[in-house]
Amino acid sequence: MQLGSIEAGGTKFVCAVGNEDYRVQDKVRIPTTTPEETLSKTIDYFKQFPEIKAIAISSFGPIELRHNSPKYGYITDTPKKGWSNTDFIGRLKQDLDVPMYWTSDVNGSAYGEYVMSTLFNENINSLVYFTIGTGVGAGAIINGNFVGSLGHPEMGHVRLKRHPDDLDFPGICPFHGDCLEGLVSGPTFNARLGKPGKDVPLTDHVWDILAYYVAQAALQETLMLRPDKIIFGGGVVSEDFLVKVRAEFDKLLNGYVSVGKLEDYIVMPTVKDNGSATLGDFALALNEYNK
């Protein structure tokens, strides 16, 4: 059986075809330009695989997830230029007559990590997946189900206590200024230091400031959801950075609740090469086909 995955990002779409064992059989990257050009190329790609039984889409957003909404399947009021109020699912269904599952990009990644944990027989019933890159977002799963019914979570836009050495930085979020995304996303390096994060050594104090903020996000989800683990992916995150995050988290939590060994609780993605969303999409497409 062939299944389709669309990881729709603000920079590129990663389209893939795989099987019910979640193995990738073919993959292509399509630059995110205009909705019509990008979605037309996406459709043309999947038309090469007439045996596909279902497709799952995990998209940048915000998106409309409520099936009873007239805008179900839309990308709604996104800061991505030209993409606001794009009927994503409607455009695909004009040319691709297969069941489709629609969710956020981080939900797709979260589900991929959840599926991987079941494949490895980990005793995981819940998790939170953060991505920290050009933007910041997170998805949460409890007992195999996504958190959120009115819409998908927007954990990247929570407010935080400011680091005393960072009070003059206004943040870069166009909506909230100094929310989590406005303080720790990739572009904040250029805003603070005038150079990209890849050129900033881990010894620079800015990484300690970012770790303080990311640890607060982990603390919030720990105390609200009590997940089995919190996963951090995206271009800003590395294992060395998570060492700093764990240290800050440990101080903030101050032993209030038990989360087990921090090295097993705050972790990098299990699926390598940013493949969590693709794996998750294959699993979600299979679920949709079997309904």
PDB file of C-alpha atoms in Angstrom:
ATOM      1  CA  MET A   1       0.000   0.000   0.000  1.00  0.00           C
ATOM      2  CA  GLN A   2       1.262   3.478  -0.875  1.00  0.00           C
ATOM      3  CA  LEU A   3       0.645   6.464   1.415  1.00  0.00           C
ATOM      4  CA  GLY A   4       1.422  10.140   0.930  1.00  0.00           C
ATOM      5  CA  SER A   5       2.937  12.757   3.205  1.00  0.00           C
ATOM      6  CA  ILE A   6       3.051  16.527   2.759  1.00  0.00           C
ATOM      7  CA  GLU A   7       5.148  18.415   5.281  1.00  0.00           C
ATOM      8  CA  ALA A   8       4.162  21.942   4.324  1.00  0.00           C
ATOM      9  CA  GLY A   9       6.693  24.437   5.612  1.00  0.00           C
ATOM     10  CA  GLY A  10       7.058  28.131   5.080  1.00  0.00           C
ATOM     11  CA  THR A  11      10.326  27.621   3.198  1.00  0.00           C
ATOM     12  CA  LYS A  12       9.725  24.288   1.482  1.00  0.00           C
ATOM     13  CA  PHE A  13       7.250  21.454   1.092  1.00  0.00           C
ATOM     14  CA  VAL A  14       8.618  17.956   1.700  1.00  0.00           C
ATOM     15  CA  CYS A  15       6.405  15.529  -0.216  1.00  0.00           C
ATOM     16  CA  ALA A  16       6.937  11.816   0.227  1.00  0.00           C
ATOM     17  CA  VAL A  17       5.476   8.457  -0.686  1.00  0.00           C
ATOM     18  CA  GLY A  18       5.814   5.499   1.664  1.00  0.00           C
ATOM     19  CA  ASN A  19       4.204   2.267   2.742  1.00  0.00           C
ATOM     20  CA  GLU A  20       2.251   1.000   5.724  1.00  0.00           C
ATOM     21  CA  ASP A  21       5.557   0.209   7.461  1.00  0.00           C
ATOM     22  CA  TYR A  22       6.286   3.966   7.315  1.00  0.00           C
ATOM     23  CA  ARG A  23       9.280   3.508   5.015  1.00  0.00           C
ATOM     24  CA  VAL A  24       9.969   6.303   2.532  1.00  0.00           C
ATOM     25  CA  GLN A  25       9.889   5.112  -1.078  1.00  0.00           C
ATOM     26  CA  ASP A  26      10.230   8.484  -2.777  1.00  0.00           C
ATOM     27  CA  LYS A  27      10.670  12.081  -1.655  1.00  0.00           C
ATOM     28  CA  VAL A  28      10.874  15.530  -3.202  1.00  0.00           C
ATOM     29  CA  ARG A  29      11.377  19.066  -1.885  1.00  0.00           C
ATOM     30  CA  ILE A  30       9.350  21.887  -3.422  1.00  0.00           C
ATOM     31  CA  PRO A  31      10.148  25.526  -2.622  1.00  0.00           C
ATOM     32  CA  THR A  32       7.276  27.379  -0.957  1.00  0.00           C
ATOM     33  CA  THR A  33       6.445  30.193  -3.373  1.00  0.00           C
ATOM     34  CA  THR A  34       2.848  31.185  -4.150  1.00  0.00           C
ATOM     35  CA  PRO A  35      -0.035  28.924  -3.104  1.00  0.00           C
ATOM     36  CA  GLU A  36      -1.030  28.157  -6.686  1.00  0.00           C
ATOM     37  CA  GLU A  37       2.484  27.319  -7.867  1.00  0.00           C
ATOM     38  CA  THR A  38       3.426  25.307  -4.782  1.00  0.00           C
ATOM     39  CA  LEU A  39       0.182  23.341  -4.558  1.00  0.00           C
ATOM     40  CA  SER A  40       0.169  22.675  -8.310  1.00  0.00           C
ATOM     41  CA  LYS A  41       3.669  21.202  -8.098  1.00  0.00           C
ATOM     42  CA  THR A  42       2.589  19.157  -5.078  1.00  0.00           C
ATOM     43  CA  ILE A  43      -0.379  17.765  -6.997  1.00  0.00           C
ATOM     44  CA  ASP A  44       1.792  16.988 -10.031  1.00  0.00           C
ATOM     45  CA  TYR A  45       4.161  15.048  -7.795  1.00  0.00           C
ATOM     46  CA  PHE A  46       1.467  12.821  -6.314  1.00  0.00           C
ATOM     47  CA  LYS A  47      -0.143  12.226  -9.700  1.00  0.00           C
ATOM     48  CA  GLN A  48       2.951  10.144 -10.481  1.00  0.00           C
ATOM     49  CA  PHE A  49       1.753   7.626  -7.877  1.00  0.00           C
ATOM     50  CA  PRO A  50      -1.787   6.566  -8.828  1.00  0.00           C
ATOM     51  CA  GLU A  51      -1.758   3.739  -6.263  1.00  0.00           C
ATOM     52  CA  ILE A  52      -1.670   6.117  -3.288  1.00  0.00           C
ATOM     53  CA  LYS A  53      -4.555   5.316  -0.923  1.00  0.00           C
ATOM     54  CA  ALA A  54      -4.460   8.349   1.396  1.00  0.00           C
ATOM     55  CA  ILE A  55      -2.450  11.490   2.113  1.00  0.00           C
ATOM     56  CA  ALA A  56      -1.737  13.295   5.375  1.00  0.00           C
ATOM     57  CA  ILE A  57      -0.763  16.942   5.421  1.00  0.00           C
ATOM     58  CA  SER A  58       1.044  18.626   8.309  1.00  0.00           C
ATOM     59  CA  SER A  59       1.161  22.316   7.551  1.00  0.00           C
ATOM     60  CA  PHE A  60       2.514  25.598   8.815  1.00  0.00           C
ATOM     61  CA  GLY A  61      -0.246  27.768  10.107  1.00  0.00           C
ATOM     62  CA  PRO A  62      -2.350  28.840  11.756  1.00  0.00           C
ATOM     63  CA  ILE A  63      -4.729  26.372  10.125  1.00  0.00           C
ATOM     64  CA  GLU A  64      -8.401  25.516  10.548  1.00  0.00           C
ATOM     65  CA  LEU A  65      -8.890  22.015  11.963  1.00  0.00           C
ATOM     66  CA  ARG A  66     -12.576  22.056  12.871  1.00  0.00           C
ATOM     67  CA  HIS A  67     -14.531  19.889  10.443  1.00  0.00           C
ATOM     68  CA  ASN A  68     -17.689  21.912  11.050  1.00  0.00           C
ATOM     69  CA  SER A  69     -16.036  25.154   9.976  1.00  0.00           C
ATOM     70  CA  PRO A  70     -16.561  26.455   6.421  1.00  0.00           C
ATOM     71  CA  LYS A  71     -12.825  27.078   6.384  1.00  0.00           C
ATOM     72  CA  TYR A  72     -11.783  23.541   7.362  1.00  0.00           C
ATOM     73  CA  GLY A  73      -8.586  22.722   5.480  1.00  0.00           C
ATOM     74  CA  TYR A  74      -7.525  26.359   5.163  1.00  0.00           C
ATOM     75  CA  ILE A  75      -4.335  28.074   6.163  1.00  0.00           C
ATOM     76  CA  THR A  76      -5.881  31.065   7.916  1.00  0.00           C
ATOM     77  CA  ASP A  77      -4.278  34.333   9.091  1.00  0.00           C
ATOM     78  CA  THR A  78      -0.658  33.395   8.609  1.00  0.00           C
ATOM     79  CA  PRO A  79       2.253  35.866   8.548  1.00  0.00           C
ATOM     80  CA  LYS A  80       3.531  33.948   5.480  1.00  0.00           C
ATOM     81  CA  LYS A  81       3.068  36.446   2.648  1.00  0.00           C
ATOM     82  CA  GLY A  82       0.403  35.455   0.122  1.00  0.00           C
ATOM     83  CA  TRP A  83      -0.814  32.384   2.031  1.00  0.00           C
ATOM     84  CA  SER A  84      -3.538  33.801   4.274  1.00  0.00           C
ATOM     85  CA  ASN A  85      -6.938  32.194   3.662  1.00  0.00           C
ATOM     86  CA  THR A  86      -5.561  29.509   1.353  1.00  0.00           C
ATOM     87  CA  ASP A  87      -7.927  26.578   0.778  1.00  0.00           C
ATOM     88  CA  PHE A  88      -5.189  23.960   0.986  1.00  0.00           C
ATOM     89  CA  ILE A  89      -7.324  20.815   1.180  1.00  0.00           C
ATOM     90  CA  GLY A  90      -9.866  22.129  -1.315  1.00  0.00           C
ATOM     91  CA  ARG A  91      -7.154  22.738  -3.905  1.00  0.00           C
ATOM     92  CA  LEU A  92      -5.671  19.251  -3.435  1.00  0.00           C
ATOM     93  CA  LYS A  93      -9.066  17.585  -3.681  1.00  0.00           C
ATOM     94  CA  GLN A  94      -9.704  19.205  -7.050  1.00  0.00           C
ATOM     95  CA  ASP A  95      -7.135  16.812  -8.522  1.00  0.00           C
ATOM     96  CA  LEU A  96      -6.441  14.071  -5.963  1.00  0.00           C
ATOM     97  CA  ASP A  97      -9.389  11.848  -5.075  1.00  0.00           C
ATOM     98  CA  VAL A  98      -8.083  10.140  -1.937  1.00  0.00           C
ATOM     99  CA  PRO A  99      -8.826  10.459   1.800  1.00  0.00           C
ATOM    100  CA  MET A 100      -6.811  13.265   3.399  1.00  0.00           C
ATOM    101  CA  TYR A 101      -5.825  13.999   6.989  1.00  0.00           C
ATOM    102  CA  TRP A 102      -5.118  17.630   7.889  1.00  0.00           C
ATOM    103  CA  THR A 103      -3.108  18.822  10.875  1.00  0.00           C
ATOM    104  CA  SER A 104      -0.391  21.242  11.939  1.00  0.00           C
ATOM    105  CA  ASP A 105       3.274  20.751  11.158  1.00  0.00           C
ATOM    106  CA  VAL A 106       4.247  20.162  14.778  1.00  0.00           C
ATOM    107  CA  ASN A 107       1.317  17.785  15.304  1.00  0.00           C
ATOM    108  CA  GLY A 108       2.678  15.704  12.440  1.00  0.00           C
ATOM    109  CA  SER A 109       6.102  15.623  14.054  1.00  0.00           C
ATOM    110  CA  ALA A 110       4.634  14.826  17.466  1.00  0.00           C
ATOM    111  CA  TYR A 111       2.692  11.923  16.003  1.00  0.00           C
ATOM    112  CA  GLY A 112       5.787  10.597  14.253  1.00  0.00           C
ATOM    113  CA  GLU A 113       7.659  10.561  17.537  1.00  0.00           C
ATOM    114  CA  TYR A 114       4.697   8.923  19.267  1.00  0.00           C
ATOM    115  CA  VAL A 115       4.527   6.185  16.630  1.00  0.00           C
ATOM    116  CA  MET A 116       8.272   5.629  16.862  1.00  0.00           C
ATOM    117  CA  SER A 117       8.006   5.217  20.637  1.00  0.00           C
ATOM    118  CA  THR A 118       5.361   2.512  20.170  1.00  0.00           C
ATOM    119  CA  LEU A 119       7.500   0.732  17.575  1.00  0.00           C
ATOM    120  CA  PHE A 120      10.340   0.599  20.103  1.00  0.00           C
ATOM    121  CA  ASN A 121       7.961  -0.530  22.856  1.00  0.00           C
ATOM    122  CA  GLU A 122       8.644   2.496  25.015  1.00  0.00           C
ATOM    123  CA  ASN A 123       6.120   3.029  27.781  1.00  0.00           C
ATOM    124  CA  ILE A 124       5.033   6.388  26.366  1.00  0.00           C
ATOM    125  CA  ASN A 125       1.416   7.526  26.584  1.00  0.00           C
ATOM    126  CA  SER A 126       1.986  11.234  26.116  1.00  0.00           C
ATOM    127  CA  LEU A 127       4.529  13.686  24.777  1.00  0.00           C
ATOM    128  CA  VAL A 128       5.049  17.275  23.700  1.00  0.00           C
ATOM    129  CA  TYR A 129       7.048  18.094  20.568  1.00  0.00           C
ATOM    130  CA  PHE A 130       8.558  21.572  20.135  1.00  0.00           C
ATOM    131  CA  THR A 131      10.243  22.792  17.007  1.00  0.00           C
ATOM    132  CA  ILE A 132      12.545  25.802  17.316  1.00  0.00           C
ATOM    133  CA  GLY A 133      13.647  27.133  13.972  1.00  0.00           C
ATOM    134  CA  THR A 134      12.459  30.035  11.837  1.00  0.00           C
ATOM    135  CA  GLY A 135       9.424  29.985  14.116  1.00  0.00           C
ATOM    136  CA  VAL A 136       8.460  28.109  17.269  1.00  0.00           C
ATOM    137  CA  GLY A 137       5.554  25.712  17.651  1.00  0.00           C
ATOM    138  CA  ALA A 138       4.546  22.633  19.567  1.00  0.00           C
ATOM    139  CA  GLY A 139       2.119  19.755  19.416  1.00  0.00           C
ATOM    140  CA  ALA A 140       0.978  17.505  22.234  1.00  0.00           C
ATOM    141  CA  ILE A 141      -0.362  13.962  22.328  1.00  0.00           C
ATOM    142  CA  ILE A 142      -2.113  12.296  25.247  1.00  0.00           C
ATOM    143  CA  ASN A 143      -3.155   8.643  24.975  1.00  0.00           C
ATOM    144  CA  GLY A 144      -2.680   8.730  21.222  1.00  0.00           C
ATOM    145  CA  ASN A 145      -4.851  11.819  20.679  1.00  0.00           C
ATOM    146  CA  PHE A 146      -3.869  15.361  19.777  1.00  0.00           C
ATOM    147  CA  VAL A 147      -4.506  18.072  22.344  1.00  0.00           C
ATOM    148  CA  GLY A 148      -6.820  20.816  21.082  1.00  0.00           C
ATOM    149  CA  SER A 149     -10.400  20.865  19.801  1.00  0.00           C
ATOM    150  CA  LEU A 150     -11.124  24.541  19.189  1.00  0.00           C
ATOM    151  CA  GLY A 151      -7.866  24.564  17.239  1.00  0.00           C
ATOM    152  CA  HIS A 152      -4.278  23.389  17.413  1.00  0.00           C
ATOM    153  CA  PRO A 153      -2.097  24.603  20.305  1.00  0.00           C
ATOM    154  CA  GLU A 154       0.046  27.708  19.823  1.00  0.00           C
ATOM    155  CA  MET A 155       2.656  26.987  22.473  1.00  0.00           C
ATOM    156  CA  GLY A 156       5.231  29.027  20.592  1.00  0.00           C
ATOM    157  CA  HIS A 157       3.412  32.209  21.589  1.00  0.00           C
ATOM    158  CA  VAL A 158       3.249  31.822  25.370  1.00  0.00           C
ATOM    159  CA  ARG A 159       4.573  34.643  27.538  1.00  0.00           C
ATOM    160  CA  LEU A 160       7.680  34.199  29.661  1.00  0.00           C
ATOM    161  CA  LYS A 161       9.593  35.779  32.517  1.00  0.00           C
ATOM    162  CA  ARG A 162      12.384  37.814  30.959  1.00  0.00           C
ATOM    163  CA  HIS A 163      16.025  37.041  31.619  1.00  0.00           C
ATOM    164  CA  PRO A 164      17.636  39.924  33.557  1.00  0.00           C
ATOM    165  CA  ASP A 165      20.376  40.207  30.914  1.00  0.00           C
ATOM    166  CA  ASP A 166      17.858  40.420  28.065  1.00  0.00           C
ATOM    167  CA  LEU A 167      15.433  43.094  29.192  1.00  0.00           C
ATOM    168  CA  ASP A 168      16.309  45.536  26.395  1.00  0.00           C
ATOM    169  CA  PHE A 169      15.554  43.068  23.589  1.00  0.00           C
ATOM    170  CA  PRO A 170      11.975  43.707  22.391  1.00  0.00           C
ATOM    171  CA  GLY A 171      11.519  40.350  20.665  1.00  0.00           C
ATOM    172  CA  ILE A 172      10.649  39.813  17.018  1.00  0.00           C
ATOM    173  CA  CYS A 173       7.176  38.240  16.963  1.00  0.00           C
ATOM    174  CA  PRO A 174       4.969  40.493  14.794  1.00  0.00           C
ATOM    175  CA  PHE A 175       1.976  39.668  16.997  1.00  0.00           C
ATOM    176  CA  HIS A 176       3.366  39.543  20.538  1.00  0.00           C
ATOM    177  CA  GLY A 177       6.913  40.891  20.495  1.00  0.00           C
ATOM    178  CA  ASP A 178       8.582  38.974  23.313  1.00  0.00           C
ATOM    179  CA  CYS A 179       6.652  35.689  23.372  1.00  0.00           C
ATOM    180  CA  LEU A 180       8.600  32.420  23.195  1.00  0.00           C
ATOM    181  CA  GLU A 181       8.919  32.610  19.404  1.00  0.00           C
ATOM    182  CA  GLY A 182       9.891  36.248  19.586  1.00  0.00           C
ATOM    183  CA  LEU A 183      12.717  35.443  21.995  1.00  0.00           C
ATOM    184  CA  VAL A 184      14.209  32.112  20.859  1.00  0.00           C
ATOM    185  CA  SER A 185      13.463  31.514  17.171  1.00  0.00           C
ATOM    186  CA  GLY A 186      16.331  31.366  14.707  1.00  0.00           C
ATOM    187  CA  PRO A 187      16.012  34.952  13.448  1.00  0.00           C
ATOM    188  CA  THR A 188      16.512  36.306  16.988  1.00  0.00           C
ATOM    189  CA  PHE A 189      20.258  35.696  16.599  1.00  0.00           C
ATOM    190  CA  ASN A 190      20.454  38.213  13.777  1.00  0.00           C
ATOM    191  CA  ALA A 191      18.194  40.593  15.684  1.00  0.00           C
ATOM    192  CA  ARG A 192      20.353  40.408  18.820  1.00  0.00           C
ATOM    193  CA  LEU A 193      23.839  39.904  17.418  1.00  0.00           C
ATOM    194  CA  GLY A 194      23.740  40.689  13.713  1.00  0.00           C
ATOM    195  CA  LYS A 195      24.714  37.159  12.683  1.00  0.00           C
ATOM    196  CA  PRO A 196      22.990  33.770  12.285  1.00  0.00           C
ATOM    197  CA  GLY A 197      22.883  31.245  15.075  1.00  0.00           C
ATOM    198  CA  LYS A 198      25.209  28.853  13.240  1.00  0.00           C
ATOM    199  CA  ASP A 199      27.959  31.456  13.652  1.00  0.00           C
ATOM    200  CA  VAL A 200      27.379  31.939  17.382  1.00  0.00           C
ATOM    201  CA  PRO A 201      29.509  29.641  19.591  1.00  0.00           C
ATOM    202  CA  LEU A 202      27.770  27.805  22.399  1.00  0.00           C
ATOM    203  CA  THR A 203      29.979  29.682  24.855  1.00  0.00           C
ATOM    204  CA  ASP A 204      28.181  32.923  23.968  1.00  0.00           C
ATOM    205  CA  HIS A 205      25.902  34.058  26.803  1.00  0.00           C
ATOM    206  CA  VAL A 206      22.969  34.359  24.394  1.00  0.00           C
ATOM    207  CA  TRP A 207      22.639  30.568  24.481  1.00  0.00           C
ATOM    208  CA  ASP A 208      22.203  30.710  28.266  1.00  0.00           C
ATOM    209  CA  ILE A 209      19.453  33.285  27.782  1.00  0.00           C
ATOM    210  CA  LEU A 210      17.700  31.115  25.196  1.00  0.00           C
ATOM    211  CA  ALA A 211      18.024  28.064  27.450  1.00  0.00           C
ATOM    212  CA  TYR A 212      16.338  30.008  30.260  1.00  0.00           C
ATOM    213  CA  TYR A 213      13.364  30.746  28.007  1.00  0.00           C
ATOM    214  CA  VAL A 214      13.104  27.255  26.525  1.00  0.00           C
ATOM    215  CA  ALA A 215      13.285  25.746  30.020  1.00  0.00           C
ATOM    216  CA  GLN A 216      10.315  27.897  31.016  1.00  0.00           C
ATOM    217  CA  ALA A 217       8.338  26.484  28.084  1.00  0.00           C
ATOM    218  CA  ALA A 218       9.243  22.961  29.189  1.00  0.00           C
ATOM    219  CA  LEU A 219       8.220  23.816  32.743  1.00  0.00           C
ATOM    220  CA  GLN A 220       4.821  25.097  31.618  1.00  0.00           C
ATOM    221  CA  GLU A 221       4.032  21.951  29.650  1.00  0.00           C
ATOM    222  CA  THR A 222       5.333  19.767  32.472  1.00  0.00           C
ATOM    223  CA  LEU A 223       3.031  21.337  35.033  1.00  0.00           C
ATOM    224  CA  MET A 224      -0.026  21.618  32.747  1.00  0.00           C
ATOM    225  CA  LEU A 225       0.101  18.325  30.829  1.00  0.00           C
ATOM    226  CA  ARG A 226       2.486  16.062  32.794  1.00  0.00           C
ATOM    227  CA  PRO A 227       3.747  14.366  29.614  1.00  0.00           C
ATOM    228  CA  ASP A 228       6.051  11.362  29.585  1.00  0.00           C
ATOM    229  CA  LYS A 229       8.654  13.348  27.675  1.00  0.00           C
ATOM    230  CA  ILE A 230       9.289  16.656  25.922  1.00  0.00           C
ATOM    231  CA  ILE A 231      11.048  16.612  22.563  1.00  0.00           C
ATOM    232  CA  PHE A 232      12.868  19.567  21.032  1.00  0.00           C
ATOM    233  CA  GLY A 233      13.679  19.652  17.330  1.00  0.00           C
ATOM    234  CA  GLY A 234      14.403  22.315  14.729  1.00  0.00           C
ATOM    235  CA  GLY A 235      17.472  24.125  13.487  1.00  0.00           C
ATOM    236  CA  VAL A 236      18.224  25.998  16.719  1.00  0.00           C
ATOM    237  CA  VAL A 237      18.327  22.830  18.838  1.00  0.00           C
ATOM    238  CA  SER A 238      21.339  20.621  19.480  1.00  0.00           C
ATOM    239  CA  GLU A 239      22.202  18.138  22.186  1.00  0.00           C
ATOM    240  CA  ASP A 240      24.706  20.604  23.646  1.00  0.00           C
ATOM    241  CA  PHE A 241      22.007  23.265  23.825  1.00  0.00           C
ATOM    242  CA  LEU A 242      19.646  20.843  25.583  1.00  0.00           C
ATOM    243  CA  VAL A 243      22.289  20.326  28.269  1.00  0.00           C
ATOM    244  CA  LYS A 244      21.825  24.003  29.105  1.00  0.00           C
ATOM    245  CA  VAL A 245      18.037  23.712  28.897  1.00  0.00           C
ATOM    246  CA  ARG A 246      17.969  20.758  31.298  1.00  0.00           C
ATOM    247  CA  ALA A 247      20.113  22.640  33.806  1.00  0.00           C
ATOM    248  CA  GLU A 248      17.792  25.663  33.713  1.00  0.00           C
ATOM    249  CA  PHE A 249      14.706  23.433  33.860  1.00  0.00           C
ATOM    250  CA  ASP A 250      16.064  21.641  36.918  1.00  0.00           C
ATOM    251  CA  LYS A 251      16.508  24.951  38.727  1.00  0.00           C
ATOM    252  CA  LEU A 252      13.051  26.199  37.750  1.00  0.00           C
ATOM    253  CA  LEU A 253      11.250  22.985  38.686  1.00  0.00           C
ATOM    254  CA  ASN A 254      13.133  22.856  41.997  1.00  0.00           C
ATOM    255  CA  GLY A 255      12.083  19.273  42.698  1.00  0.00           C
ATOM    256  CA  TYR A 256       8.369  20.129  42.789  1.00  0.00           C
ATOM    257  CA  VAL A 257       7.259  17.090  40.757  1.00  0.00           C
ATOM    258  CA  SER A 258       9.125  14.056  39.491  1.00  0.00           C
ATOM    259  CA  VAL A 259       9.919  13.735  35.798  1.00  0.00           C
ATOM    260  CA  GLY A 260      12.517  10.997  36.063  1.00  0.00           C
ATOM    261  CA  LYS A 261      15.966  11.314  34.543  1.00  0.00           C
ATOM    262  CA  LEU A 262      16.224  14.640  32.723  1.00  0.00           C
ATOM    263  CA  GLU A 263      18.297  13.102  29.921  1.00  0.00           C
ATOM    264  CA  ASP A 264      15.293  10.860  29.168  1.00  0.00           C
ATOM    265  CA  TYR A 265      12.689  13.573  29.677  1.00  0.00           C
ATOM    266  CA  ILE A 266      13.976  16.541  27.660  1.00  0.00           C
ATOM    267  CA  VAL A 267      15.294  14.982  24.485  1.00  0.00           C
ATOM    268  CA  MET A 268      16.100  15.348  20.795  1.00  0.00           C
ATOM    269  CA  PRO A 269      13.837  13.681  18.198  1.00  0.00           C
ATOM    270  CA  THR A 270      14.187   9.924  17.756  1.00  0.00           C
ATOM    271  CA  VAL A 271      13.508  10.111  14.017  1.00  0.00           C
ATOM    272  CA  LYS A 272      16.648  11.388  12.321  1.00  0.00           C
ATOM    273  CA  ASP A 273      17.077  14.010   9.578  1.00  0.00           C
ATOM    274  CA  ASN A 274      13.918  15.918  10.550  1.00  0.00           C
ATOM    275  CA  GLY A 275      11.837  12.928   9.468  1.00  0.00           C
ATOM    276  CA  SER A 276       9.347  12.930  12.339  1.00  0.00           C
ATOM    277  CA  ALA A 277       6.576  14.677  10.405  1.00  0.00           C
ATOM    278  CA  THR A 278       6.905  12.391   7.379  1.00  0.00           C
ATOM    279  CA  LEU A 279       6.663   9.280   9.529  1.00  0.00           C
ATOM    280  CA  GLY A 280       3.760  10.786  11.436  1.00  0.00           C
ATOM    281  CA  ASP A 281       1.986  11.661   8.214  1.00  0.00           C
ATOM    282  CA  PHE A 282       2.280   8.114   6.910  1.00  0.00           C
ATOM    283  CA  ALA A 283       0.710   6.822  10.127  1.00  0.00           C
ATOM    284  CA  LEU A 284      -2.059   9.436  10.029  1.00  0.00           C
ATOM    285  CA  ALA A 285      -2.764   8.691   6.359  1.00  0.00           C
ATOM    286  CA  LEU A 286      -3.032   4.992   7.173  1.00  0.00           C
ATOM    287  CA  ASN A 287      -5.454   5.794  10.006  1.00  0.00           C
ATOM    288  CA  GLU A 288      -7.536   7.908   7.642  1.00  0.00           C
ATOM    289  CA  TYR A 289      -7.630   5.156   5.010  1.00  0.00           C
ATOM    290  CA  ASN A 290      -8.737   2.580   7.597  1.00  0.00           C
ATOM    291  CA  LYS A 291     -11.644   4.683   8.902  1.00  0.00           C
TER     292      LYS A 291
END
